[in-house]
Structures are given as C-alpha cells and as structure tokens.
Short mmCIF file of C-alpha atoms in Angstrom, two decimals:
data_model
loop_
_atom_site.label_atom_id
_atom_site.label_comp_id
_atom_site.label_asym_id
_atom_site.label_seq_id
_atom_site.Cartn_x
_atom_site.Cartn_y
_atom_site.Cartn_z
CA UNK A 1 32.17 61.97 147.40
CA UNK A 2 35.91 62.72 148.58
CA UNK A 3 36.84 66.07 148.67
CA UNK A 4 39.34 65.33 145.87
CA UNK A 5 36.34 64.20 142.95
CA UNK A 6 34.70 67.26 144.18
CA UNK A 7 37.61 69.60 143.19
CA UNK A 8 37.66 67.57 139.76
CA UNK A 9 34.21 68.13 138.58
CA UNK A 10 35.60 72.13 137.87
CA UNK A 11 37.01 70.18 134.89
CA UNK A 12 34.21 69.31 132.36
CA UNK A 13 33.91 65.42 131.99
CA UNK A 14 35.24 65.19 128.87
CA UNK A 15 38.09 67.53 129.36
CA UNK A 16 39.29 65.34 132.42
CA UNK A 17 39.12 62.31 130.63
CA UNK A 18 41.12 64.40 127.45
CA UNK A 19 44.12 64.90 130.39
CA UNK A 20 43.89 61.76 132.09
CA UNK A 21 44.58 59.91 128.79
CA UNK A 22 47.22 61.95 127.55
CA UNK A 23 48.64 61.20 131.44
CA UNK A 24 47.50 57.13 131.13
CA UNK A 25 48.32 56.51 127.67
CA UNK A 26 52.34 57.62 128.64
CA UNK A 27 53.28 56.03 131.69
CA UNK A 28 51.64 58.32 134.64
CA UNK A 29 48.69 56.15 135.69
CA UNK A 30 48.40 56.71 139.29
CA UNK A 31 45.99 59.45 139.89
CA UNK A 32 44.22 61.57 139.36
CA UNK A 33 44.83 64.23 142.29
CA UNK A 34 43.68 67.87 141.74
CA UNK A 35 45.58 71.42 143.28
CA UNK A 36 45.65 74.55 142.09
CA UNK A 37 43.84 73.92 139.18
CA UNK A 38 46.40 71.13 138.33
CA UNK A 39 45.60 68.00 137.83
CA UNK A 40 48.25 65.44 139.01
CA UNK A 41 49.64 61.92 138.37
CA UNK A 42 52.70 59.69 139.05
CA UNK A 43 53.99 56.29 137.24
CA UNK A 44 54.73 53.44 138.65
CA UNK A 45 57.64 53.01 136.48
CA UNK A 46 59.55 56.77 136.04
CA UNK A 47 60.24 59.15 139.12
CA UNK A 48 58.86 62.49 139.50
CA UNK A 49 55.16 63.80 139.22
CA UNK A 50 53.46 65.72 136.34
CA UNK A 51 50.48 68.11 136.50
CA UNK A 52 48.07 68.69 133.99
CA UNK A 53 45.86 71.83 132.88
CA UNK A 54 43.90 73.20 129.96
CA UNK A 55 42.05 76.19 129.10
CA UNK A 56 39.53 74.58 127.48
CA UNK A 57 38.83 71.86 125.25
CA UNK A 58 40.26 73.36 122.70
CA UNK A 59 43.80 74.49 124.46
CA UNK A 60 46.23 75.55 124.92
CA UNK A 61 46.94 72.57 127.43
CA UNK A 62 49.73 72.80 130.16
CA UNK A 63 52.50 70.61 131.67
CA UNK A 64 53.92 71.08 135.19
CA UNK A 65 57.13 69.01 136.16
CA UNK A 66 58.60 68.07 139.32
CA UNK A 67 61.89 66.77 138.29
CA UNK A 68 64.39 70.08 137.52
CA UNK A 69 66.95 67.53 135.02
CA UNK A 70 63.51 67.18 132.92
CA UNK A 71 62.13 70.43 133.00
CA UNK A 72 65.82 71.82 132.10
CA UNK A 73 66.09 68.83 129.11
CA UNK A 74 62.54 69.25 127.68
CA UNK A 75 62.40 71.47 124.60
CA UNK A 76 59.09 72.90 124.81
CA UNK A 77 57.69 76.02 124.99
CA UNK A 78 57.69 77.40 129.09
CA UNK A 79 55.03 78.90 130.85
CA UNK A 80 54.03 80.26 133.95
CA UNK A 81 53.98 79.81 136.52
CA UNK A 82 54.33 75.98 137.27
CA UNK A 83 52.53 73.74 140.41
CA UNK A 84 53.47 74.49 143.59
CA UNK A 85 56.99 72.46 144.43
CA UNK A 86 57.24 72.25 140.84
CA UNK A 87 60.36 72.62 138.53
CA UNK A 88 58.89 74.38 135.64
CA UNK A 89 55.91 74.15 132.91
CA UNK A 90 55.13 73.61 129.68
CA UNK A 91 52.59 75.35 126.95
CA UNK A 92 51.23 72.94 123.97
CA UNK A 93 48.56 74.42 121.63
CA UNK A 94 46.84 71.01 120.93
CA UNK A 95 46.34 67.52 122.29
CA UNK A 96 48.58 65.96 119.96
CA UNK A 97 51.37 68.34 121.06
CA UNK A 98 50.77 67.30 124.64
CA UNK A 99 50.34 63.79 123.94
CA UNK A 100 53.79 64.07 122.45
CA UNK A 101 55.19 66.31 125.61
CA UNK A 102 54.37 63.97 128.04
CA UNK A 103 55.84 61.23 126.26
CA UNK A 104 58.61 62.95 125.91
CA UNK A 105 58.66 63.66 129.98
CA UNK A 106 58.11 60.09 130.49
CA UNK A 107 61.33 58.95 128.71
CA UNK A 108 63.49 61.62 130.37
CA UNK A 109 62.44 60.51 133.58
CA UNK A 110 63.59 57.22 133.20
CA UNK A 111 66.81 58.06 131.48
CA UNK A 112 68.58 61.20 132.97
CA UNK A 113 71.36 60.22 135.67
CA UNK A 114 69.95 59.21 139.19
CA UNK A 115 67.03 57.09 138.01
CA UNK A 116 69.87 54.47 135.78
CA UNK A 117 72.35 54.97 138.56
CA UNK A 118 69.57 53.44 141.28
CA UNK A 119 68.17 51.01 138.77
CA UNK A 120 71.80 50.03 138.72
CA UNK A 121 72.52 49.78 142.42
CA UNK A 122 69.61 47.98 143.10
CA UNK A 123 70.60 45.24 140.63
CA UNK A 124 74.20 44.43 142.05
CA UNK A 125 73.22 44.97 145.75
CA UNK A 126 74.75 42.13 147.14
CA UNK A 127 77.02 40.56 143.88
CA UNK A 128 80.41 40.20 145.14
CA UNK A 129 83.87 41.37 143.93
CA UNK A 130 85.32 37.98 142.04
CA UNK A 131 86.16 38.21 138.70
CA UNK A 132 82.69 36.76 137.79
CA UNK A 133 80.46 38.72 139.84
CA UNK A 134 82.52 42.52 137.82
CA UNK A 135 81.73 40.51 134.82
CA UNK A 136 78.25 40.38 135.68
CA UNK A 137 77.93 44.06 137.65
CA UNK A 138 79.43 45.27 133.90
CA UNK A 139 76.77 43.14 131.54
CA UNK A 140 73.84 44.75 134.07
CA UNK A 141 75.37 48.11 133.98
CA UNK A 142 75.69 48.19 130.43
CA UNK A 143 72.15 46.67 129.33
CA UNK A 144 70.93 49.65 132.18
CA UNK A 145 73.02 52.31 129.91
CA UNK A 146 71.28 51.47 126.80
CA UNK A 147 67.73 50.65 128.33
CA UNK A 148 68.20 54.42 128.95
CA UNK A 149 69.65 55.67 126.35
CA UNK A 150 67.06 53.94 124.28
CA UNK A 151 64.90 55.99 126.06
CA UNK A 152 66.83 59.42 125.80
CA UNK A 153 67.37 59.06 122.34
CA UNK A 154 63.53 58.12 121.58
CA UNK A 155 65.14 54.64 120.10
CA UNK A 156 66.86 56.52 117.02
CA UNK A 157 70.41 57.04 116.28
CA UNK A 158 70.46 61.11 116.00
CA UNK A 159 72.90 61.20 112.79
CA UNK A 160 71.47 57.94 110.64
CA UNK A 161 67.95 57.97 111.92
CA UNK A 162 68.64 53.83 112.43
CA UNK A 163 65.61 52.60 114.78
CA UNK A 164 66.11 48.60 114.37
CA UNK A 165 67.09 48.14 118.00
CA UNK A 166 69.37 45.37 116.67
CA UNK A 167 71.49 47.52 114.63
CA UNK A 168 71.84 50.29 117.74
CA UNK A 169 75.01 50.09 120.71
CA UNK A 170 75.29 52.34 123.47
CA UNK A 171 78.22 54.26 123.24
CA UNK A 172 80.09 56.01 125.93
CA UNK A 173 82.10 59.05 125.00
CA UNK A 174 84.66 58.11 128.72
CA UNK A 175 84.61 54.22 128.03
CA UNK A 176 82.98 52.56 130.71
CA UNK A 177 87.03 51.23 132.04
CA UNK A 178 88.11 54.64 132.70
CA UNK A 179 85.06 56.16 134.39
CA UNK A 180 86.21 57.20 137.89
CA UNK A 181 82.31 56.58 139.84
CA UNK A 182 79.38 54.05 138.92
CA UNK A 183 77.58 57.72 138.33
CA UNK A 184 79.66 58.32 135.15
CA UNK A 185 79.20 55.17 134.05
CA UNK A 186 75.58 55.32 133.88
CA UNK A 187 74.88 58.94 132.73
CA UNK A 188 73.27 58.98 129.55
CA UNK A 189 74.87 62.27 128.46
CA UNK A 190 78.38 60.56 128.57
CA UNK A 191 76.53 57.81 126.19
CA UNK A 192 75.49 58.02 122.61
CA UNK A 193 73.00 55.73 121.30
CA UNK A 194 74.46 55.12 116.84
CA UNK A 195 73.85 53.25 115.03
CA UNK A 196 77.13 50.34 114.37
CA UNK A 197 78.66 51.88 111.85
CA UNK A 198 78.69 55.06 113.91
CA UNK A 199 79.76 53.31 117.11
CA UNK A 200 82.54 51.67 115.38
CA UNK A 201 83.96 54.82 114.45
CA UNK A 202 83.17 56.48 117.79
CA UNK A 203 84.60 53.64 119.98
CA UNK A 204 87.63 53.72 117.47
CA UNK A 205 88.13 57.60 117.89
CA UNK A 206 87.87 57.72 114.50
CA UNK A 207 85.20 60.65 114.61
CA UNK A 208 84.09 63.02 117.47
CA UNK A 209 81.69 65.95 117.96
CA UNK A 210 83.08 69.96 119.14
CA UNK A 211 81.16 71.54 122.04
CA UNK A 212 78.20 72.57 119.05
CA UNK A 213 77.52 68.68 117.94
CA UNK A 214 79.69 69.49 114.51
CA UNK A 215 81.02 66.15 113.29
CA UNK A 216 84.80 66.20 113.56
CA UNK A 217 86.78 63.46 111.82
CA UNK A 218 90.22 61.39 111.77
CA UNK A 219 92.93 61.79 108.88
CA UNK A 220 92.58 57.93 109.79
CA UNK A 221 89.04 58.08 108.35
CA UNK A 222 88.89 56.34 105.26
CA UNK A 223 87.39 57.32 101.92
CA UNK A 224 85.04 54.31 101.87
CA UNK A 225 84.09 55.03 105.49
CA UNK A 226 83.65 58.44 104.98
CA UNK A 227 80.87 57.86 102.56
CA UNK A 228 79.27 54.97 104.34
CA UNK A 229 78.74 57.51 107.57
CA UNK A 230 77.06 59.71 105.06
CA UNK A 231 79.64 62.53 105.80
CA UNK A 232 78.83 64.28 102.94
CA UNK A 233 75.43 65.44 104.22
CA UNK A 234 75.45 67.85 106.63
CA UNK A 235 74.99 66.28 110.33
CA UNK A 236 75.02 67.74 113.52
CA UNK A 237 74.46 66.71 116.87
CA UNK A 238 72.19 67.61 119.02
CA UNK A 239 73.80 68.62 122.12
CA UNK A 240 73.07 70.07 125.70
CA UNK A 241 75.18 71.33 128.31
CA UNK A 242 76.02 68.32 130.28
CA UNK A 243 77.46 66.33 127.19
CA UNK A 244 80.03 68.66 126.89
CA UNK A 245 82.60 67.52 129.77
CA UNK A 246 82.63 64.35 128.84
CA UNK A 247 83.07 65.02 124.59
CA UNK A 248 85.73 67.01 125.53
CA UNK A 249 87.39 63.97 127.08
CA UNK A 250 86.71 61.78 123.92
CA UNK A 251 88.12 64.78 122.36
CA UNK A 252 91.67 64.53 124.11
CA UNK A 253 92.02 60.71 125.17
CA UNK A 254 90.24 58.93 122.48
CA UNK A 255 89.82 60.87 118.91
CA UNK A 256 93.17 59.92 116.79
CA UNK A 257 93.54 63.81 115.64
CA UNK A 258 96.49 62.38 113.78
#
C-alpha cells in the first residue's frame, strides 16, 4: 500500500467516495492525492487543481482552489484557511451545495482569460496571414469565445433566461475588429452571452449596461422593441470588476446615447 492510500483511509470509505464523486462527476478525475487533510484532483480538460475536505458525513464540506481568477469569481461562502499553494476556499453546508460549487469551479476554469486565449493559440499555430487563413483564425476565435462564454454564463442568457444554444450569440462589448491584442478578443468578461434579440440590440448599441449591470437604453429604442426585451421588468446584470473597462467602452464608442 503506497503511502498516499494510507493517508486516505483517515477518510471513512464512504466519505471518500462522497468527495471523489462530487470531484468525478464535474470534470476533476485525475486523482485522488491526499495533503493536509485535503484531498486533491485535477481534469484533464480545465487548468488548475481543487482540494476537497469534510467534517463529516454530514458537512459542512470544503473547497480549496488553485487558480486566484476562480477563487476571486466564485460566489461562495470563504473559509479558512485554504491548501497549501492554494488561492482561497470555499464552505458548503451539504453535498448538493458542493456538487453545485465544483461545477461551478469547473466552468470558470475553462472560461476565464488565459485558458480561451491558449485554446486559441494552439488552434492557429501555424495558419498563415492571407485573407483566408484571418478568415479562418476569426471563425476559430469566435466559436472559442462562445465555447467559453457558454461556460461562464452556465449556458443561459443572464436577462431572458434563453438556454436553447441555438437562439444564444456571443457578444463582445469592444467588437472583436477593434480589440487591440488576441487577449481582448478572447476574454469572456468583454463578451456577453444573450440571447438574439438581446445581441441585436447590444451589437446595434441600441442598449448598454452602467458600471452596476442597470440596463441603459437608446432614444433609438423602439416601442415594439422595448417590450419584446421585456424592459418593463426590472433586469440587472450581473457584473464583476473586470467587465467594467470594457462596458465603459461600449458605453462611449458603441451605445447611440442619441
């Protein structure tokens, strides 16, 4: 027996198993690797590590996080203190809750800036600079963009709670034309994921968001418009830090405030 299984019997059998599904069942299959009192696993498909810990069988359970973007975009409650090398951690008072945390983890792992932007070089390494081959880099870029903000978003259009994938677009609050580095271009917090109707009128500048996720609208906005966006309700955005910068520029170059 490795020293490794050794450390893992402290865990009770069924209390491992209860944390390596909630790992397994998400994405992080590679493991399991005990420190600490952690128990730890990667994926072979999202960046970072995560580590694992309960009190009992009953909880409260814990989540420890390598990557700081995730820890910092996670809304969960924090604890302390987190693995060693970690970024932060995570309390959940039941197994659903973690379940749901470490899906959560999973998708921001695969969405926030460097993992798209290396997905991205990876795919044009090598295509050329003909017109052709920037057609192409643009059509890889852009199904990248919204493979991750599919992600981000948890598949849903935050304002009309649209999940039919075919009814969703990416939308970038710089346009993709007048991003300055490949790194803009694929940051999911210059991207919305709306629903068409939404897009539309996002792409067209005929609404935009202030620095709190308030809806902000055109005098161009039509009546009929107005009501099909559901305007009338009362919709907010849910916004964090790093979508500000670039709202502010779909603030001042593309929302028609006249």
């Amino acid at each position: 027996m490795s020293g490794t299984e050794e450390r893992l019997l402290a865990y009770p059998f069924v209390l491992l198993s209860e944390l390596r599904d909630a790992a397994n069942e998400h994405g992080y299959r590679i493991g399991p690797e005990e420190a600490g009192g952690w128990i730890f696993f990667r994926s072979a498909s999202a960046p970072g590590e995560i580590g694992l810990a309960a009190a009992d069988g009953t909880g409260p359970f814990f989540l420890s996080l390598m990557l700081p973007g995730v820890a910092r975009a996670l809304d969960a409650q924090p604890a302390a203190p987190c693995a060693k090398g970690h970024a932060g951690a995570f309390m959940f008072a039941t197994r659903d809750e973690l379940h749901a945390g470490v899906q959560a983890v999973y998708r921001l792992s695969v969405s926030l800036p460097n993992f798209p932007l290396e997905k991205y070089e990876n795919a044009v390494a090598g295509v050329g600079e003909t017109e052709g081959e920037r057609a192409q880099k643009f059509r890889i870029g852009q199904n990248i963009f919204r493979d991750a903000l599919m992600e981000y978003w948890s598949g849903t259009c935050p304002l009309s709670g649209i999940s039919s994938p075919e009814l969703l677009r990416a939308s970038h609050m710089i346009p993709w034309s007048d991003c300055t580095t490949d790194a803009q271009r694929l940051d999911v917090h210059n991207g919305l994921l709306l629903s068409a109707l939404w897009d539309a009128a996002f792409d067209a500048g005929l609404v935009t968001f202030d620095d709190d996720g308030a809806i902000l609208t055109s005098p161009q906005l039509e009546v009929a418009a107005h009501q099909a966006l559901g305007l009338g309700k009362t919709l907010r955005l849910a916004l964090r830090d790093e979508h500000r910068p670039y709202l502010v520029y779909h603030r001042n170059h593309v929302w028609m405030q006249r």
